[in-house]
Structures are given as C-alpha cells and as structure tokens.
PDB file of C-alpha atoms in Angstrom:
ATOM      1  CA  UNK A   1       0.194   4.717  64.117  1.00 78.00           C
ATOM      2  CA  UNK A   2      -2.356   2.185  62.746  1.00 87.00           C
ATOM      3  CA  UNK A   3      -1.488  -0.132  65.617  1.00 86.00           C
ATOM      4  CA  UNK A   4      -1.764   2.599  68.261  1.00 84.00           C
ATOM      5  CA  UNK A   5      -5.154   3.699  66.941  1.00 85.00           C
ATOM      6  CA  UNK A   6      -6.413   0.111  66.371  1.00 89.00           C
ATOM      7  CA  UNK A   7      -6.875   0.741  62.599  1.00 92.00           C
ATOM      8  CA  UNK A   8      -6.946  -2.410  60.465  1.00 94.00           C
ATOM      9  CA  UNK A   9      -7.393  -0.886  57.043  1.00 95.00           C
ATOM     10  CA  UNK A  10      -6.236   2.414  55.745  1.00 96.00           C
ATOM     11  CA  UNK A  11      -6.743   4.020  52.281  1.00 96.00           C
ATOM     12  CA  UNK A  12      -3.993   6.190  50.802  1.00 96.00           C
ATOM     13  CA  UNK A  13      -4.388   8.799  47.995  1.00 95.00           C
ATOM     14  CA  UNK A  14      -1.617  10.691  46.134  1.00 93.00           C
ATOM     15  CA  UNK A  15       1.146   8.185  47.126  1.00 94.00           C
ATOM     16  CA  UNK A  16       3.285   9.223  44.193  1.00 94.00           C
ATOM     17  CA  UNK A  17       4.927   5.773  44.031  1.00 94.00           C
ATOM     18  CA  UNK A  18       5.878   4.138  40.669  1.00 94.00           C
ATOM     19  CA  UNK A  19       4.417   0.808  39.599  1.00 95.00           C
ATOM     20  CA  UNK A  20       2.348  -1.479  41.782  1.00 96.00           C
ATOM     21  CA  UNK A  21       3.243  -4.028  44.353  1.00 94.00           C
ATOM     22  CA  UNK A  22       2.233  -5.724  47.699  1.00 96.00           C
ATOM     23  CA  UNK A  23       4.977  -5.323  50.426  1.00 96.00           C
ATOM     24  CA  UNK A  24       5.351  -6.032  53.988  1.00 93.00           C
ATOM     25  CA  UNK A  25       6.278  -3.126  56.107  1.00 89.00           C
ATOM     26  CA  UNK A  26       6.714  -2.314  59.851  1.00 86.00           C
ATOM     27  CA  UNK A  27       5.299  -5.034  62.290  1.00 88.00           C
ATOM     28  CA  UNK A  28       4.150  -7.034  59.132  1.00 92.00           C
ATOM     29  CA  UNK A  29       1.543  -4.443  58.106  1.00 95.00           C
ATOM     30  CA  UNK A  30       1.089  -4.779  54.353  1.00 96.00           C
ATOM     31  CA  UNK A  31       1.009  -1.972  51.748  1.00 97.00           C
ATOM     32  CA  UNK A  32      -0.756  -2.688  48.558  1.00 98.00           C
ATOM     33  CA  UNK A  33      -0.249   0.203  45.969  1.00 97.00           C
ATOM     34  CA  UNK A  34      -0.828   1.146  42.381  1.00 97.00           C
ATOM     35  CA  UNK A  35       0.825   4.098  40.529  1.00 95.00           C
ATOM     36  CA  UNK A  36       2.020   5.126  37.049  1.00 92.00           C
ATOM     37  CA  UNK A  37       4.853   2.983  35.594  1.00 89.00           C
ATOM     38  CA  UNK A  38       6.858   5.891  34.343  1.00 87.00           C
ATOM     39  CA  UNK A  39       6.186   8.910  36.724  1.00 87.00           C
ATOM     40  CA  UNK A  40       5.363   9.742  40.270  1.00 87.00           C
ATOM     41  CA  UNK A  41       1.993  11.353  39.703  1.00 90.00           C
ATOM     42  CA  UNK A  42      -1.229  10.442  41.611  1.00 95.00           C
ATOM     43  CA  UNK A  43      -1.045   6.927  43.232  1.00 96.00           C
ATOM     44  CA  UNK A  44      -3.291   4.986  45.465  1.00 97.00           C
ATOM     45  CA  UNK A  45      -2.835   2.369  48.056  1.00 97.00           C
ATOM     46  CA  UNK A  46      -4.363   0.329  51.006  1.00 98.00           C
ATOM     47  CA  UNK A  47      -2.586  -0.646  54.103  1.00 97.00           C
ATOM     48  CA  UNK A  48      -3.698  -3.741  55.866  1.00 97.00           C
ATOM     49  CA  UNK A  49      -2.951  -4.991  59.462  1.00 96.00           C
ATOM     50  CA  UNK A  50      -1.373  -8.510  59.566  1.00 95.00           C
ATOM     51  CA  UNK A  51      -4.572 -10.068  60.721  1.00 95.00           C
ATOM     52  CA  UNK A  52      -6.625  -8.577  57.899  1.00 96.00           C
ATOM     53  CA  UNK A  53      -3.872  -9.166  55.217  1.00 96.00           C
ATOM     54  CA  UNK A  54      -4.366 -12.971  55.611  1.00 96.00           C
ATOM     55  CA  UNK A  55      -7.841 -12.640  54.228  1.00 97.00           C
ATOM     56  CA  UNK A  56      -6.773 -11.055  50.849  1.00 97.00           C
ATOM     57  CA  UNK A  57      -8.696 -12.821  47.999  1.00 97.00           C
ATOM     58  CA  UNK A  58      -7.878 -10.688  44.970  1.00 97.00           C
ATOM     59  CA  UNK A  59      -6.064  -7.382  44.132  1.00 97.00           C
ATOM     60  CA  UNK A  60      -6.985  -5.331  41.118  1.00 97.00           C
ATOM     61  CA  UNK A  61      -4.146  -2.778  40.307  1.00 98.00           C
ATOM     62  CA  UNK A  62      -6.412  -0.780  38.131  1.00 97.00           C
ATOM     63  CA  UNK A  63      -4.312   2.403  37.541  1.00 97.00           C
ATOM     64  CA  UNK A  64      -2.721   5.236  39.337  1.00 97.00           C
ATOM     65  CA  UNK A  65      -6.132   6.485  40.685  1.00 97.00           C
ATOM     66  CA  UNK A  66      -7.953   3.195  41.549  1.00 98.00           C
ATOM     67  CA  UNK A  67      -7.030  -0.023  43.360  1.00 98.00           C
ATOM     68  CA  UNK A  68      -9.326  -2.700  44.701  1.00 98.00           C
ATOM     69  CA  UNK A  69      -8.633  -5.237  47.287  1.00 98.00           C
ATOM     70  CA  UNK A  70     -11.263  -8.082  48.031  1.00 97.00           C
ATOM     71  CA  UNK A  71     -11.060  -9.880  51.321  1.00 97.00           C
ATOM     72  CA  UNK A  72     -12.625 -13.321  51.875  1.00 96.00           C
ATOM     73  CA  UNK A  73     -13.852 -13.435  55.508  1.00 93.00           C
ATOM     74  CA  UNK A  74     -15.348 -16.841  56.250  1.00 92.00           C
ATOM     75  CA  UNK A  75     -16.644 -17.184  52.616  1.00 91.00           C
ATOM     76  CA  UNK A  76     -18.028 -13.608  52.734  1.00 93.00           C
ATOM     77  CA  UNK A  77     -16.503 -11.020  50.341  1.00 96.00           C
ATOM     78  CA  UNK A  78     -15.725  -7.477  51.314  1.00 97.00           C
ATOM     79  CA  UNK A  79     -14.141  -5.315  48.640  1.00 97.00           C
ATOM     80  CA  UNK A  80     -12.301  -2.037  49.464  1.00 98.00           C
ATOM     81  CA  UNK A  81     -11.736   0.308  46.648  1.00 98.00           C
ATOM     82  CA  UNK A  82      -9.306   3.286  47.094  1.00 98.00           C
ATOM     83  CA  UNK A  83      -9.932   6.098  44.568  1.00 98.00           C
ATOM     84  CA  UNK A  84      -8.187   9.403  43.820  1.00 97.00           C
ATOM     85  CA  UNK A  85     -10.453  11.487  41.432  1.00 96.00           C
ATOM     86  CA  UNK A  86      -9.164  14.275  39.147  1.00 95.00           C
ATOM     87  CA  UNK A  87      -8.873  17.724  40.927  1.00 90.00           C
ATOM     88  CA  UNK A  88     -10.980  20.761  40.384  1.00 87.00           C
ATOM     89  CA  UNK A  89     -10.119  22.304  37.051  1.00 89.00           C
ATOM     90  CA  UNK A  90      -9.179  19.113  35.329  1.00 93.00           C
ATOM     91  CA  UNK A  91     -11.074  18.480  31.918  1.00 93.00           C
ATOM     92  CA  UNK A  92     -14.501  16.867  32.127  1.00 93.00           C
ATOM     93  CA  UNK A  93     -13.242  14.144  29.816  1.00 96.00           C
ATOM     94  CA  UNK A  94     -10.579  13.101  32.323  1.00 95.00           C
ATOM     95  CA  UNK A  95     -13.342  13.032  35.120  1.00 96.00           C
ATOM     96  CA  UNK A  96     -15.689  11.041  32.870  1.00 96.00           C
ATOM     97  CA  UNK A  97     -12.895   8.493  32.121  1.00 97.00           C
ATOM     98  CA  UNK A  98     -12.093   8.228  35.886  1.00 97.00           C
ATOM     99  CA  UNK A  99     -15.813   7.358  36.671  1.00 98.00           C
ATOM    100  CA  UNK A 100     -16.000   4.947  33.702  1.00 98.00           C
ATOM    101  CA  UNK A 101     -12.953   3.118  35.064  1.00 98.00           C
ATOM    102  CA  UNK A 102     -14.312   3.177  38.511  1.00 98.00           C
ATOM    103  CA  UNK A 103     -17.617   1.649  37.177  1.00 98.00           C
ATOM    104  CA  UNK A 104     -15.775  -1.103  35.387  1.00 98.00           C
ATOM    105  CA  UNK A 105     -13.916  -1.774  38.774  1.00 98.00           C
ATOM    106  CA  UNK A 106     -17.170  -2.026  40.739  1.00 97.00           C
ATOM    107  CA  UNK A 107     -18.652  -4.256  38.022  1.00 96.00           C
ATOM    108  CA  UNK A 108     -15.706  -6.687  38.399  1.00 96.00           C
ATOM    109  CA  UNK A 109     -16.205  -7.151  42.138  1.00 95.00           C
ATOM    110  CA  UNK A 110     -18.166 -10.182  43.703  1.00 89.00           C
ATOM    111  CA  UNK A 111     -21.894  -9.410  43.445  1.00 83.00           C
ATOM    112  CA  UNK A 112     -22.694 -10.942  46.791  1.00 85.00           C
ATOM    113  CA  UNK A 113     -20.391  -8.947  48.952  1.00 90.00           C
ATOM    114  CA  UNK A 114     -20.012  -5.691  50.574  1.00 96.00           C
ATOM    115  CA  UNK A 115     -18.310  -2.606  48.752  1.00 97.00           C
ATOM    116  CA  UNK A 116     -16.442   0.059  50.678  1.00 97.00           C
ATOM    117  CA  UNK A 117     -15.204   2.878  48.462  1.00 98.00           C
ATOM    118  CA  UNK A 118     -12.663   5.209  50.063  1.00 97.00           C
ATOM    119  CA  UNK A 119     -10.735   8.120  48.950  1.00 95.00           C
ATOM    120  CA  UNK A 120     -10.187  11.586  47.826  1.00 94.00           C
ATOM    121  CA  UNK A 121     -13.010  12.001  45.450  1.00 94.00           C
ATOM    122  CA  UNK A 122     -12.330  15.825  44.953  1.00 91.00           C
ATOM    123  CA  UNK A 123     -16.006  16.845  44.968  1.00 92.00           C
ATOM    124  CA  UNK A 124     -18.314  18.687  47.150  1.00 92.00           C
ATOM    125  CA  UNK A 125     -21.546  16.673  47.736  1.00 94.00           C
ATOM    126  CA  UNK A 126     -23.202  19.581  49.832  1.00 92.00           C
ATOM    127  CA  UNK A 127     -25.770  19.503  52.537  1.00 92.00           C
ATOM    128  CA  UNK A 128     -28.966  18.737  50.684  1.00 94.00           C
ATOM    129  CA  UNK A 129     -30.081  15.181  51.464  1.00 94.00           C
ATOM    130  CA  UNK A 130     -30.523  12.706  48.495  1.00 95.00           C
ATOM    131  CA  UNK A 131     -32.510   9.688  49.434  1.00 95.00           C
ATOM    132  CA  UNK A 132     -30.197   6.742  50.245  1.00 95.00           C
ATOM    133  CA  UNK A 133     -27.173   8.622  48.891  1.00 97.00           C
ATOM    134  CA  UNK A 134     -26.552  11.798  50.893  1.00 96.00           C
ATOM    135  CA  UNK A 135     -27.660  11.966  54.520  1.00 94.00           C
ATOM    136  CA  UNK A 136     -28.669  14.932  56.639  1.00 94.00           C
ATOM    137  CA  UNK A 137     -25.177  15.814  57.826  1.00 92.00           C
ATOM    138  CA  UNK A 138     -23.473  16.826  54.725  1.00 89.00           C
ATOM    139  CA  UNK A 139     -21.695  20.315  54.619  1.00 89.00           C
ATOM    140  CA  UNK A 140     -21.470  23.284  52.271  1.00 88.00           C
ATOM    141  CA  UNK A 141     -22.805  23.368  48.731  1.00 89.00           C
ATOM    142  CA  UNK A 142     -22.275  20.833  46.001  1.00 93.00           C
ATOM    143  CA  UNK A 143     -20.160  21.457  42.859  1.00 92.00           C
ATOM    144  CA  UNK A 144     -20.055  19.729  39.490  1.00 94.00           C
ATOM    145  CA  UNK A 145     -17.580  17.061  40.713  1.00 94.00           C
ATOM    146  CA  UNK A 146     -20.008  16.435  43.675  1.00 94.00           C
ATOM    147  CA  UNK A 147     -22.869  16.075  41.198  1.00 96.00           C
ATOM    148  CA  UNK A 148     -20.833  13.493  39.300  1.00 96.00           C
ATOM    149  CA  UNK A 149     -20.208  11.518  42.492  1.00 97.00           C
ATOM    150  CA  UNK A 150     -23.790  11.697  43.688  1.00 97.00           C
ATOM    151  CA  UNK A 151     -24.987  10.402  40.236  1.00 97.00           C
ATOM    152  CA  UNK A 152     -22.333   7.550  40.404  1.00 98.00           C
ATOM    153  CA  UNK A 153     -23.503   6.506  43.910  1.00 98.00           C
ATOM    154  CA  UNK A 154     -27.219   6.697  42.862  1.00 97.00           C
ATOM    155  CA  UNK A 155     -26.587   4.320  39.981  1.00 97.00           C
ATOM    156  CA  UNK A 156     -24.672   1.881  41.996  1.00 97.00           C
ATOM    157  CA  UNK A 157     -26.886   1.888  45.218  1.00 96.00           C
ATOM    158  CA  UNK A 158     -24.018   3.432  47.306  1.00 97.00           C
ATOM    159  CA  UNK A 159     -24.319   5.781  50.304  1.00 97.00           C
ATOM    160  CA  UNK A 160     -21.913   8.530  51.231  1.00 96.00           C
ATOM    161  CA  UNK A 161     -21.547   7.527  54.898  1.00 95.00           C
ATOM    162  CA  UNK A 162     -19.714  10.779  56.061  1.00 92.00           C
ATOM    163  CA  UNK A 163     -23.181  12.583  55.537  1.00 93.00           C
ATOM    164  CA  UNK A 164     -25.291  10.094  57.586  1.00 94.00           C
ATOM    165  CA  UNK A 165     -23.869  10.708  61.049  1.00 91.00           C
ATOM    166  CA  UNK A 166     -23.279  13.796  63.121  1.00 88.00           C
ATOM    167  CA  UNK A 167     -19.682  14.627  63.605  1.00 82.00           C
ATOM    168  CA  UNK A 168     -17.693  17.108  65.550  1.00 79.00           C
ATOM    169  CA  UNK A 169     -16.967  20.124  63.257  1.00 75.00           C
ATOM    170  CA  UNK A 170     -13.258  19.275  63.329  1.00 70.00           C
ATOM    171  CA  UNK A 171     -14.035  15.750  61.928  1.00 75.00           C
ATOM    172  CA  UNK A 172     -16.277  16.893  59.160  1.00 77.00           C
ATOM    173  CA  UNK A 173     -13.611  18.675  57.163  1.00 73.00           C
ATOM    174  CA  UNK A 174     -10.923  16.788  55.196  1.00 75.00           C
ATOM    175  CA  UNK A 175      -9.197  19.640  53.269  1.00 72.00           C
ATOM    176  CA  UNK A 176      -7.932  22.909  54.617  1.00 70.00           C
ATOM    177  CA  UNK A 177      -6.061  25.856  52.941  1.00 74.00           C
ATOM    178  CA  UNK A 178      -3.763  27.946  55.058  1.00 80.00           C
ATOM    179  CA  UNK A 179      -3.635  31.723  54.518  1.00 81.00           C
ATOM    180  CA  UNK A 180      -0.148  32.878  55.441  1.00 82.00           C
ATOM    181  CA  UNK A 181      -1.054  36.417  55.314  1.00 81.00           C
ATOM    182  CA  UNK A 182      -3.859  36.070  57.882  1.00 82.00           C
ATOM    183  CA  UNK A 183      -2.157  33.246  59.733  1.00 84.00           C
ATOM    184  CA  UNK A 184      -5.222  30.972  59.658  1.00 79.00           C
ATOM    185  CA  UNK A 185      -6.892  28.251  57.672  1.00 78.00           C
ATOM    186  CA  UNK A 186      -9.442  30.386  55.884  1.00 75.00           C
ATOM    187  CA  UNK A 187     -10.765  27.693  53.542  1.00 75.00           C
ATOM    188  CA  UNK A 188     -12.038  24.142  54.395  1.00 75.00           C
ATOM    189  CA  UNK A 189     -14.146  21.531  52.866  1.00 77.00           C
ATOM    190  CA  UNK A 190     -14.956  17.883  52.588  1.00 80.00           C
ATOM    191  CA  UNK A 191     -13.607  15.878  49.643  1.00 81.00           C
ATOM    192  CA  UNK A 192     -12.671  12.611  51.285  1.00 89.00           C
ATOM    193  CA  UNK A 193     -15.343  10.052  51.717  1.00 92.00           C
ATOM    194  CA  UNK A 194     -16.312   6.646  52.953  1.00 95.00           C
ATOM    195  CA  UNK A 195     -18.980   5.105  50.687  1.00 97.00           C
ATOM    196  CA  UNK A 196     -20.756   1.831  51.095  1.00 97.00           C
ATOM    197  CA  UNK A 197     -23.340  -0.333  49.381  1.00 94.00           C
ATOM    198  CA  UNK A 198     -25.188  -1.050  52.642  1.00 71.00           C
TER     199      UNK A 198
END
C-alpha cells in the first residue's frame, strides 16, 4: 500500500508487538518498532521505504508508547517521533509520565534539525486557534488531554499541522464509533496528529 500511494514514512500506533527491532519486510520496506518486553499492550512503530531507510542515523526505542528515528539527509537531521498517548479515562499520573518521557525524547534529538511528531495523542485540541500551535481549522471542543497536548506543543515550539490547513470533512476525523443499533457512525473526532517544529 505504501508503494502504491507513494508514502515514504508511515507511523504506527497500537501495534501490540513485543520487544523492539528493526526488520526488513515486503519489497525491502523497513519496520522499526518498540513495545513491552512481556506483553502485547500498546506498541509503536515507523515504516520506512527502502530509499529513506538508508538515511537512518539513530533509533531510540523509548518504550511501548514512544519511538524516535532520526534521519541524516545530506548532513541535515530530521527526527520522526511516533507516539501513542494514554487513552481517555487513564489516570492523570500516567498521562503526566507519558509527556515527561516525550519531553526527554525531544530533548535528546539533534537541536539543529526538524522534528515531526506523529501519532495517536488521544486528545481533542478543539477549534479555538492558539498562536503558532493550533490553526484556524481545528474541529470540535478541546478536552483535558487536548489541553495537555497544546501546553506541550507551546513549550516546545511545535505546531499541530492538522489544524493549519482546510481539509475535506472526511479527512479531518481520525476516530469513529459505530452505533450498531442505528447502523451509522454516530461519533467522530480527531485524535491523530502531525506536529512539527517548523
């Protein structure tokens, strides 16, 4: 699918794979993943096309919720961080620990390069613009997890790019809940984001 759609880098959340590894797959695409050592909960990964995989500089297998891959492209660093935040209803301590670890991860990346944070951040950032963080094309209202994400982005000079461009409605939403009684998707929201430092 990545080859057909001309996708060079793809982030994965909730892979549910044990341990961590870098493996070649179909047509030499590489999967770099990080999960728990003992169970199949959570898990994150990044898939790279063969041409991009040749530029891997460093890999940080942080934990089952965070992985970072830094590319060296003609001596310029681009770091991709795939993250899977704790879900709605999880204790605030777990969410705080997640953002502390995410901060440690960003702090360890090359200071002169670009950062692209991808993933299921399990928060609603809402439609209210926040200078340099949330654009004019967000959707819905924000929740506590969304506030945590916005604060994290503001502290680190990051922008939630999903909100800076107008999209077709079907492309805005990243999570749907199907109501089998009504036979329709009656809940939808945006919890997956592309976030950058430039």
